[in-house]
JSON list of C-alpha atoms in Angstrom, two decimals:
[
{"chain": "A", "resi": 957, "resn": "MET", "atom": "CA", "xyz": [-0.15, 0.04, -0.03]},
{"chain": "A", "resi": 958, "resn": "ASN", "atom": "CA", "xyz": [1.39, 3.37, -0.39]},
{"chain": "A", "resi": 959, "resn": "TYR", "atom": "CA", "xyz": [0.97, 5.30, 2.22]},
{"chain": "A", "resi": 960, "resn": "ASP", "atom": "CA", "xyz": [1.79, 8.61, 0.65]},
{"chain": "A", "resi": 961, "resn": "ARG", "atom": "CA", "xyz": [-0.66, 8.44, -1.44]},
{"chain": "A", "resi": 962, "resn": "VAL", "atom": "CA", "xyz": [-3.47, 6.84, 0.79]},
{"chain": "A", "resi": 963, "resn": "ARG", "atom": "CA", "xyz": [-2.47, 10.09, 3.57]},
{"chain": "A", "resi": 964, "resn": "HIS", "atom": "CA", "xyz": [-2.59, 12.56, 0.92]},
{"chain": "A", "resi": 965, "resn": "GLY", "atom": "CA", "xyz": [-5.94, 11.29, -0.60]},
{"chain": "A", "resi": 966, "resn": "LEU", "atom": "CA", "xyz": [-8.04, 11.11, 3.27]},
{"chain": "A", "resi": 967, "resn": "ARG", "atom": "CA", "xyz": [-6.69, 14.71, 3.67]},
{"chain": "A", "resi": 968, "resn": "GLY", "atom": "CA", "xyz": [-8.69, 15.57, 0.03]},
{"chain": "A", "resi": 969, "resn": "MET", "atom": "CA", "xyz": [-10.99, 13.40, 1.39]},
{"chain": "A", "resi": 970, "resn": "LEU", "atom": "CA", "xyz": [-11.46, 15.16, 4.83]},
{"chain": "A", "resi": 971, "resn": "LEU", "atom": "CA", "xyz": [-10.80, 18.63, 3.14]},
{"chain": "A", "resi": 972, "resn": "ASN", "atom": "CA", "xyz": [-13.80, 18.35, 0.34]},
{"chain": "A", "resi": 973, "resn": "MET", "atom": "CA", "xyz": [-15.85, 17.58, 2.98]},
{"chain": "A", "resi": 974, "resn": "LEU", "atom": "CA", "xyz": [-14.99, 20.62, 4.69]},
{"chain": "A", "resi": 975, "resn": "GLY", "atom": "CA", "xyz": [-15.69, 22.65, 1.89]},
{"chain": "A", "resi": 976, "resn": "GLN", "atom": "CA", "xyz": [-11.84, 24.06, 0.47]},
{"chain": "A", "resi": 977, "resn": "ARG", "atom": "CA", "xyz": [-12.28, 22.90, -3.03]},
{"chain": "A", "resi": 978, "resn": "GLU", "atom": "CA", "xyz": [-8.93, 24.41, -3.30]},
{"chain": "A", "resi": 979, "resn": "ARG", "atom": "CA", "xyz": [-6.95, 22.67, -0.29]},
{"chain": "A", "resi": 980, "resn": "ALA", "atom": "CA", "xyz": [-8.18, 19.26, -1.63]},
{"chain": "A", "resi": 981, "resn": "LEU", "atom": "CA", "xyz": [-7.72, 19.27, -5.27]},
{"chain": "A", "resi": 982, "resn": "ALA", "atom": "CA", "xyz": [-3.53, 20.40, -3.54]},
{"chain": "A", "resi": 983, "resn": "ALA", "atom": "CA", "xyz": [-4.39, 17.59, -1.37]},
{"chain": "A", "resi": 984, "resn": "TYR", "atom": "CA", "xyz": [-5.43, 14.60, -4.74]},
{"chain": "A", "resi": 985, "resn": "ARG", "atom": "CA", "xyz": [-2.34, 16.48, -5.96]},
{"chain": "A", "resi": 986, "resn": "ASP", "atom": "CA", "xyz": [-0.19, 15.30, -3.97]},
{"chain": "A", "resi": 987, "resn": "SER", "atom": "CA", "xyz": [-2.02, 12.22, -3.42]},
{"chain": "A", "resi": 988, "resn": "LEU", "atom": "CA", "xyz": [-1.54, 11.63, -7.37]},
{"chain": "A", "resi": 989, "resn": "ALA", "atom": "CA", "xyz": [2.52, 12.54, -7.04]},
{"chain": "A", "resi": 990, "resn": "ALA", "atom": "CA", "xyz": [2.78, 9.73, -4.80]},
{"chain": "A", "resi": 991, "resn": "ASP", "atom": "CA", "xyz": [0.66, 7.68, -6.87]},
{"chain": "A", "resi": 992, "resn": "PRO", "atom": "CA", "xyz": [0.51, 8.84, -10.66]},
{"chain": "A", "resi": 993, "resn": "HIS", "atom": "CA", "xyz": [-1.20, 5.35, -12.15]},
{"chain": "A", "resi": 994, "resn": "HIS", "atom": "CA", "xyz": [-4.17, 5.44, -9.25]},
{"chain": "A", "resi": 995, "resn": "ALA", "atom": "CA", "xyz": [-7.37, 6.04, -11.01]},
{"chain": "A", "resi": 996, "resn": "GLU", "atom": "CA", "xyz": [-9.16, 6.72, -8.60]},
{"chain": "A", "resi": 997, "resn": "THR", "atom": "CA", "xyz": [-7.12, 9.95, -7.61]},
{"chain": "A", "resi": 998, "resn": "LEU", "atom": "CA", "xyz": [-7.60, 10.53, -11.22]},
{"chain": "A", "resi": 999, "resn": "ARG", "atom": "CA", "xyz": [-10.88, 10.67, -11.26]},
{"chain": "A", "resi": 1000, "resn": "THR", "atom": "CA", "xyz": [-11.56, 12.15, -8.01]},
{"chain": "A", "resi": 1001, "resn": "LEU", "atom": "CA", "xyz": [-9.29, 14.89, -9.62]},
{"chain": "A", "resi": 1002, "resn": "GLY", "atom": "CA", "xyz": [-12.28, 15.38, -12.48]},
{"chain": "A", "resi": 1003, "resn": "TRP", "atom": "CA", "xyz": [-15.31, 15.43, -10.76]},
{"chain": "A", "resi": 1004, "resn": "LEU", "atom": "CA", "xyz": [-13.87, 17.93, -8.32]},
{"chain": "A", "resi": 1005, "resn": "GLU", "atom": "CA", "xyz": [-12.80, 20.16, -11.49]},
{"chain": "A", "resi": 1006, "resn": "ALA", "atom": "CA", "xyz": [-15.96, 19.67, -13.21]},
{"chain": "A", "resi": 1007, "resn": "GLN", "atom": "CA", "xyz": [-17.92, 20.86, -10.19]},
{"chain": "A", "resi": 1008, "resn": "GLN", "atom": "CA", "xyz": [-15.95, 23.44, -10.08]},
{"chain": "A", "resi": 1009, "resn": "GLU", "atom": "CA", "xyz": [-16.80, 24.02, -14.66]},
{"chain": "A", "resi": 1010, "resn": "HIS", "atom": "CA", "xyz": [-12.81, 24.01, -15.39]},
{"chain": "A", "resi": 1011, "resn": "TRP", "atom": "CA", "xyz": [-14.05, 21.41, -17.93]},
{"chain": "A", "resi": 1012, "resn": "THR", "atom": "CA", "xyz": [-10.91, 21.43, -20.15]},
{"chain": "A", "resi": 1013, "resn": "VAL", "atom": "CA", "xyz": [-8.44, 20.34, -16.72]},
{"chain": "A", "resi": 1014, "resn": "ALA", "atom": "CA", "xyz": [-11.43, 17.73, -15.95]},
{"chain": "A", "resi": 1015, "resn": "GLU", "atom": "CA", "xyz": [-11.54, 16.29, -19.05]},
{"chain": "A", "resi": 1016, "resn": "ALA", "atom": "CA", "xyz": [-6.98, 15.99, -18.98]},
{"chain": "A", "resi": 1017, "resn": "TRP", "atom": "CA", "xyz": [-7.72, 14.25, -15.56]},
{"chain": "A", "resi": 1018, "resn": "LEU", "atom": "CA", "xyz": [-10.63, 12.07, -16.13]},
{"chain": "A", "resi": 1019, "resn": "ALA", "atom": "CA", "xyz": [-8.82, 10.76, -19.31]},
{"chain": "A", "resi": 1020, "resn": "ARG", "atom": "CA", "xyz": [-5.43, 9.69, -18.19]},
{"chain": "A", "resi": 1021, "resn": "ALA", "atom": "CA", "xyz": [-7.86, 7.47, -16.38]},
{"chain": "A", "resi": 1022, "resn": "VAL", "atom": "CA", "xyz": [-9.39, 5.96, -18.63]},
{"chain": "A", "resi": 1023, "resn": "GLU", "atom": "CA", "xyz": [-6.31, 5.57, -19.71]},
{"chain": "A", "resi": 1024, "resn": "LEU", "atom": "CA", "xyz": [-5.48, 3.29, -17.04]},
{"chain": "A", "resi": 1025, "resn": "GLU", "atom": "CA", "xyz": [-8.99, 1.27, -16.43]},
{"chain": "A", "resi": 1026, "resn": "PRO", "atom": "CA", "xyz": [-10.59, 1.66, -20.27]},
{"chain": "A", "resi": 1027, "resn": "ASP", "atom": "CA", "xyz": [-13.43, -0.74, -19.33]},
{"chain": "A", "resi": 1028, "resn": "ASP", "atom": "CA", "xyz": [-14.45, 1.98, -16.43]},
{"chain": "A", "resi": 1029, "resn": "ALA", "atom": "CA", "xyz": [-17.98, 3.10, -17.23]},
{"chain": "A", "resi": 1030, "resn": "HIS", "atom": "CA", "xyz": [-18.57, 4.90, -15.11]},
{"chain": "A", "resi": 1031, "resn": "ALA", "atom": "CA", "xyz": [-15.68, 7.11, -15.62]},
{"chain": "A", "resi": 1032, "resn": "TRP", "atom": "CA", "xyz": [-16.26, 7.00, -19.23]},
{"chain": "A", "resi": 1033, "resn": "PHE", "atom": "CA", "xyz": [-19.42, 9.50, -18.75]},
{"chain": "A", "resi": 1034, "resn": "ASN", "atom": "CA", "xyz": [-17.89, 11.71, -16.64]},
{"chain": "A", "resi": 1035, "resn": "LEU", "atom": "CA", "xyz": [-15.19, 12.19, -19.37]},
{"chain": "A", "resi": 1036, "resn": "ALA", "atom": "CA", "xyz": [-17.98, 12.57, -21.27]},
{"chain": "A", "resi": 1037, "resn": "TYR", "atom": "CA", "xyz": [-19.93, 14.94, -19.52]},
{"chain": "A", "resi": 1038, "resn": "ALA", "atom": "CA", "xyz": [-16.90, 17.06, -19.47]},
{"chain": "A", "resi": 1039, "resn": "ARG", "atom": "CA", "xyz": [-16.02, 17.30, -23.06]},
{"chain": "A", "resi": 1040, "resn": "ASP", "atom": "CA", "xyz": [-19.57, 18.10, -23.26]},
{"chain": "A", "resi": 1041, "resn": "LYS", "atom": "CA", "xyz": [-19.51, 20.86, -21.41]},
{"chain": "A", "resi": 1042, "resn": "GLY", "atom": "CA", "xyz": [-15.91, 22.04, -22.26]},
{"chain": "A", "resi": 1043, "resn": "GLY", "atom": "CA", "xyz": [-17.27, 22.29, -25.92]},
{"chain": "A", "resi": 1044, "resn": "MET", "atom": "CA", "xyz": [-15.24, 19.48, -27.26]},
{"chain": "A", "resi": 1045, "resn": "ASP", "atom": "CA", "xyz": [-18.15, 17.51, -28.91]},
{"chain": "A", "resi": 1046, "resn": "ASP", "atom": "CA", "xyz": [-16.75, 15.36, -31.57]},
{"chain": "A", "resi": 1047, "resn": "ILE", "atom": "CA", "xyz": [-14.39, 13.28, -28.87]},
{"chain": "A", "resi": 1048, "resn": "ALA", "atom": "CA", "xyz": [-17.30, 13.89, -26.68]},
{"chain": "A", "resi": 1049, "resn": "ILE", "atom": "CA", "xyz": [-19.48, 11.05, -28.53]},
{"chain": "A", "resi": 1050, "resn": "GLU", "atom": "CA", "xyz": [-17.20, 8.95, -28.43]},
{"chain": "A", "resi": 1051, "resn": "ALA", "atom": "CA", "xyz": [-16.63, 9.13, -24.87]},
{"chain": "A", "resi": 1052, "resn": "PHE", "atom": "CA", "xyz": [-20.81, 8.70, -24.57]},
{"chain": "A", "resi": 1053, "resn": "GLN", "atom": "CA", "xyz": [-20.73, 6.24, -27.60]},
{"chain": "A", "resi": 1054, "resn": "ARG", "atom": "CA", "xyz": [-17.56, 3.98, -25.55]},
{"chain": "A", "resi": 1055, "resn": "ALA", "atom": "CA", "xyz": [-20.09, 3.98, -22.27]},
{"chain": "A", "resi": 1056, "resn": "THR", "atom": "CA", "xyz": [-22.96, 3.62, -23.79]},
{"chain": "A", "resi": 1057, "resn": "GLU", "atom": "CA", "xyz": [-21.71, 0.01, -24.44]},
{"chain": "A", "resi": 1058, "resn": "LEU", "atom": "CA", "xyz": [-19.88, -0.45, -20.99]},
{"chain": "A", "resi": 1059, "resn": "ASN", "atom": "CA", "xyz": [-22.86, 0.56, -19.61]},
{"chain": "A", "resi": 1060, "resn": "PRO", "atom": "CA", "xyz": [-25.34, -0.16, -22.06]},
{"chain": "A", "resi": 1061, "resn": "ASN", "atom": "CA", "xyz": [-28.14, 0.91, -18.91]},
{"chain": "A", "resi": 1062, "resn": "ASN", "atom": "CA", "xyz": [-26.87, 3.87, -18.36]},
{"chain": "A", "resi": 1063, "resn": "ASP", "atom": "CA", "xyz": [-29.49, 6.29, -19.18]},
{"chain": "A", "resi": 1064, "resn": "ARG", "atom": "CA", "xyz": [-27.71, 9.37, -19.40]},
{"chain": "A", "resi": 1065, "resn": "ALA", "atom": "CA", "xyz": [-24.90, 8.46, -21.34]},
{"chain": "A", "resi": 1066, "resn": "TRP", "atom": "CA", "xyz": [-28.00, 7.63, -24.08]},
{"chain": "A", "resi": 1067, "resn": "TYR", "atom": "CA", "xyz": [-29.61, 10.79, -23.27]},
{"chain": "A", "resi": 1068, "resn": "GLY", "atom": "CA", "xyz": [-25.73, 12.67, -23.44]},
{"chain": "A", "resi": 1069, "resn": "LEU", "atom": "CA", "xyz": [-24.80, 11.03, -26.59]},
{"chain": "A", "resi": 1070, "resn": "GLY", "atom": "CA", "xyz": [-28.66, 11.82, -28.37]},
{"chain": "A", "resi": 1071, "resn": "MET", "atom": "CA", "xyz": [-28.18, 15.68, -27.67]},
{"chain": "A", "resi": 1072, "resn": "LEU", "atom": "CA", "xyz": [-24.80, 15.56, -29.01]},
{"chain": "A", "resi": 1073, "resn": "HIS", "atom": "CA", "xyz": [-25.71, 13.70, -32.87]},
{"chain": "A", "resi": 1074, "resn": "ALA", "atom": "CA", "xyz": [-29.47, 16.32, -32.36]},
{"chain": "A", "resi": 1075, "resn": "ARG", "atom": "CA", "xyz": [-27.15, 18.96, -31.82]},
{"chain": "A", "resi": 1076, "resn": "HIS", "atom": "CA", "xyz": [-25.71, 18.80, -34.79]},
{"chain": "A", "resi": 1077, "resn": "GLY", "atom": "CA", "xyz": [-28.33, 17.92, -37.11]},
{"chain": "A", "resi": 1078, "resn": "ARG", "atom": "CA", "xyz": [-27.67, 14.32, -37.10]},
{"chain": "A", "resi": 1079, "resn": "HIS", "atom": "CA", "xyz": [-31.95, 13.39, -35.97]},
{"chain": "A", "resi": 1080, "resn": "ALA", "atom": "CA", "xyz": [-31.56, 9.45, -37.30]},
{"chain": "A", "resi": 1081, "resn": "LYS", "atom": "CA", "xyz": [-28.56, 8.49, -34.20]},
{"chain": "A", "resi": 1082, "resn": "ALA", "atom": "CA", "xyz": [-30.43, 11.08, -31.86]},
{"chain": "A", "resi": 1083, "resn": "ALA", "atom": "CA", "xyz": [-33.30, 9.18, -31.92]},
{"chain": "A", "resi": 1084, "resn": "ALA", "atom": "CA", "xyz": [-32.10, 6.41, -31.77]},
{"chain": "A", "resi": 1085, "resn": "ALA", "atom": "CA", "xyz": [-29.51, 6.67, -28.38]},
{"chain": "A", "resi": 1086, "resn": "LEU", "atom": "CA", "xyz": [-32.49, 8.95, -26.74]},
{"chain": "A", "resi": 1087, "resn": "THR", "atom": "CA", "xyz": [-35.19, 5.68, -27.83]},
{"chain": "A", "resi": 1088, "resn": "GLU", "atom": "CA", "xyz": [-32.42, 3.84, -25.07]},
{"chain": "A", "resi": 1089, "resn": "ALA", "atom": "CA", "xyz": [-32.82, 6.46, -22.58]},
{"chain": "A", "resi": 1090, "resn": "ALA", "atom": "CA", "xyz": [-36.51, 6.42, -22.61]},
{"chain": "A", "resi": 1091, "resn": "LYS", "atom": "CA", "xyz": [-36.92, 2.83, -22.65]},
{"chain": "A", "resi": 1092, "resn": "LEU", "atom": "CA", "xyz": [-34.04, 3.63, -19.66]},
{"chain": "A", "resi": 1093, "resn": "GLN", "atom": "CA", "xyz": [-36.41, 6.24, -17.80]},
{"chain": "A", "resi": 1094, "resn": "PRO", "atom": "CA", "xyz": [-39.95, 5.63, -18.71]},
{"chain": "A", "resi": 1095, "resn": "MET", "atom": "CA", "xyz": [-40.46, 9.28, -16.78]},
{"chain": "A", "resi": 1096, "resn": "ASN", "atom": "CA", "xyz": [-37.76, 11.59, -17.94]},
{"chain": "A", "resi": 1097, "resn": "GLY", "atom": "CA", "xyz": [-40.10, 14.21, -19.59]},
{"chain": "A", "resi": 1098, "resn": "LEU", "atom": "CA", "xyz": [-37.24, 15.38, -21.32]},
{"chain": "A", "resi": 1099, "resn": "ALA", "atom": "CA", "xyz": [-35.70, 12.74, -23.17]},
{"chain": "A", "resi": 1100, "resn": "TRP", "atom": "CA", "xyz": [-38.85, 11.85, -23.94]},
{"chain": "A", "resi": 1101, "resn": "TYR", "atom": "CA", "xyz": [-39.25, 15.72, -25.14]},
{"chain": "A", "resi": 1102, "resn": "ALA", "atom": "CA", "xyz": [-36.25, 15.48, -26.92]},
{"chain": "A", "resi": 1103, "resn": "LEU", "atom": "CA", "xyz": [-37.37, 11.87, -28.95]},
{"chain": "A", "resi": 1104, "resn": "GLY", "atom": "CA", "xyz": [-39.87, 13.68, -29.95]},
{"chain": "A", "resi": 1105, "resn": "MET", "atom": "CA", "xyz": [-38.66, 16.22, -31.32]},
{"chain": "A", "resi": 1106, "resn": "ALA", "atom": "CA", "xyz": [-36.02, 14.09, -33.31]},
{"chain": "A", "resi": 1107, "resn": "TRP", "atom": "CA", "xyz": [-38.71, 12.32, -34.92]},
{"chain": "A", "resi": 1108, "resn": "GLN", "atom": "CA", "xyz": [-40.12, 15.79, -35.91]},
{"chain": "A", "resi": 1109, "resn": "HIS", "atom": "CA", "xyz": [-36.90, 16.28, -37.24]},
{"chain": "A", "resi": 1110, "resn": "CYS", "atom": "CA", "xyz": [-37.07, 12.66, -38.75]},
{"chain": "A", "resi": 1111, "resn": "ASN", "atom": "CA", "xyz": [-39.92, 13.78, -40.38]},
{"chain": "A", "resi": 1112, "resn": "GLU", "atom": "CA", "xyz": [-41.33, 10.68, -38.91]},
{"chain": "A", "resi": 1113, "resn": "PRO", "atom": "CA", "xyz": [-45.59, 11.49, -37.92]},
{"chain": "A", "resi": 1114, "resn": "ASP", "atom": "CA", "xyz": [-46.67, 8.11, -35.93]},
{"chain": "A", "resi": 1115, "resn": "LYS", "atom": "CA", "xyz": [-43.17, 8.15, -33.42]},
{"chain": "A", "resi": 1116, "resn": "VAL", "atom": "CA", "xyz": [-43.67, 11.92, -32.91]},
{"chain": "A", "resi": 1117, "resn": "ALA", "atom": "CA", "xyz": [-47.71, 10.83, -31.78]},
{"chain": "A", "resi": 1118, "resn": "ALA", "atom": "CA", "xyz": [-46.61, 7.40, -30.28]},
{"chain": "A", "resi": 1119, "resn": "VAL", "atom": "CA", "xyz": [-44.46, 10.17, -28.19]},
{"chain": "A", "resi": 1120, "resn": "ILE", "atom": "CA", "xyz": [-46.76, 12.53, -27.52]},
{"chain": "A", "resi": 1121, "resn": "GLU", "atom": "CA", "xyz": [-49.57, 9.84, -26.26]},
{"chain": "A", "resi": 1122, "resn": "HIS", "atom": "CA", "xyz": [-46.25, 8.69, -23.75]},
{"chain": "A", "resi": 1123, "resn": "THR", "atom": "CA", "xyz": [-46.07, 11.94, -22.58]},
{"chain": "A", "resi": 1124, "resn": "LEU", "atom": "CA", "xyz": [-49.70, 12.95, -22.28]},
{"chain": "A", "resi": 1125, "resn": "SER", "atom": "CA", "xyz": [-50.19, 9.92, -20.12]},
{"chain": "A", "resi": 1126, "resn": "HIS", "atom": "CA", "xyz": [-47.36, 10.99, -17.52]},
{"chain": "A", "resi": 1127, "resn": "ASP", "atom": "CA", "xyz": [-46.44, 14.51, -18.08]},
{"chain": "A", "resi": 1128, "resn": "PRO", "atom": "CA", "xyz": [-49.00, 16.70, -19.25]},
{"chain": "A", "resi": 1129, "resn": "GLN", "atom": "CA", "xyz": [-46.93, 19.34, -19.52]},
{"chain": "A", "resi": 1130, "resn": "THR", "atom": "CA", "xyz": [-43.68, 17.86, -21.66]},
{"chain": "A", "resi": 1131, "resn": "ALA", "atom": "CA", "xyz": [-46.60, 16.77, -23.64]},
{"chain": "A", "resi": 1132, "resn": "GLN", "atom": "CA", "xyz": [-48.22, 20.17, -24.09]},
{"chain": "A", "resi": 1133, "resn": "ARG", "atom": "CA", "xyz": [-45.01, 21.61, -25.04]},
{"chain": "A", "resi": 1134, "resn": "LEU", "atom": "CA", "xyz": [-44.08, 19.14, -27.19]},
{"chain": "A", "resi": 1135, "resn": "ILE", "atom": "CA", "xyz": [-47.54, 19.29, -29.09]},
{"chain": "A", "resi": 1136, "resn": "HIS", "atom": "CA", "xyz": [-46.71, 22.74, -29.34]},
{"chain": "A", "resi": 1137, "resn": "ASP", "atom": "CA", "xyz": [-43.37, 22.75, -31.11]},
{"chain": "A", "resi": 1138, "resn": "THR", "atom": "CA", "xyz": [-43.78, 19.23, -33.61]},
{"chain": "A", "resi": 1139, "resn": "GLU", "atom": "CA", "xyz": [-47.67, 22.00, -34.21]},
{"chain": "A", "resi": 1140, "resn": "ARG", "atom": "CA", "xyz": [-49.26, 18.72, -33.90]},
{"chain": "A", "resi": 1141, "resn": "SER", "atom": "CA", "xyz": [-52.77, 21.01, -33.11]},
{"chain": "A", "resi": 1142, "resn": "ASP", "atom": "CA", "xyz": [-54.29, 17.34, -33.39]},
{"chain": "A", "resi": 1143, "resn": "TYR", "atom": "CA", "xyz": [-52.85, 16.66, -29.73]},
{"chain": "A", "resi": 1144, "resn": "THR", "atom": "CA", "xyz": [-54.41, 19.46, -28.29]},
{"chain": "A", "resi": 1145, "resn": "HIS", "atom": "CA", "xyz": [-58.08, 18.09, -27.24]},
{"chain": "A", "resi": 1146, "resn": "ARG", "atom": "CA", "xyz": [-56.45, 16.18, -25.30]},
{"chain": "A", "resi": 1147, "resn": "LEU", "atom": "CA", "xyz": [-54.99, 18.56, -23.10]},
{"chain": "A", "resi": 1148, "resn": "GLY", "atom": "CA", "xyz": [-57.95, 19.81, -21.18]}
]
C-alpha cells in the first residue's frame, strides 16, 4: 500500500467535505504525485474540477483515468460529460458511445449521446440514442421531449404521435410543449 497516496487522499477527502475545494485539490494532486497511476485519484480530481466547471482540466484528469482503466463505464460517462460541457463535441460523442457500450443501462449516457447528435443535425442517430434513454427512464420528460423532436426532424409523424401519447399519460406539461413545438394541433383536445 502506498501510504503517502492514502494519507494525501484522506486529507483531500476531509478538506472536500469541509468545503475547502482548493486545498482538497492540492491534497489530491499530492496523492497523485505519490502514485501517478492511481485511477481513482484521477477520477476524483476530474470530478472536483468538473464541479467547478473547469471542463478542460477535468477532461484531462478523466482522460488519464480511462487510459489506465479503459473498461470503467462511469469514468467514460464523466469524461463524455466534461467534454460535452467543454465544447469538445466530437470526442464527447466517442466517450458517450464508449460509456453506452460498457454499460448499456446508463440512461444519462444515451441521453447525452442523443443530445449531441441532435445538436449537430444527426436526428436519426439522435432518435436511436434517445429511444434507449427513454426506454431506460420511461418517466424522464426531457428524454421523451427530445425523442419527439428528433422524430419530428426525421419527418416521422407516427413516431412523434407515439411519443406524445406516452407523455400525455405521465407528463402533461411536456406533452403540451411537445404538441406545440411539433405543431401537432390534432392533439390539443387531449390537453383539457
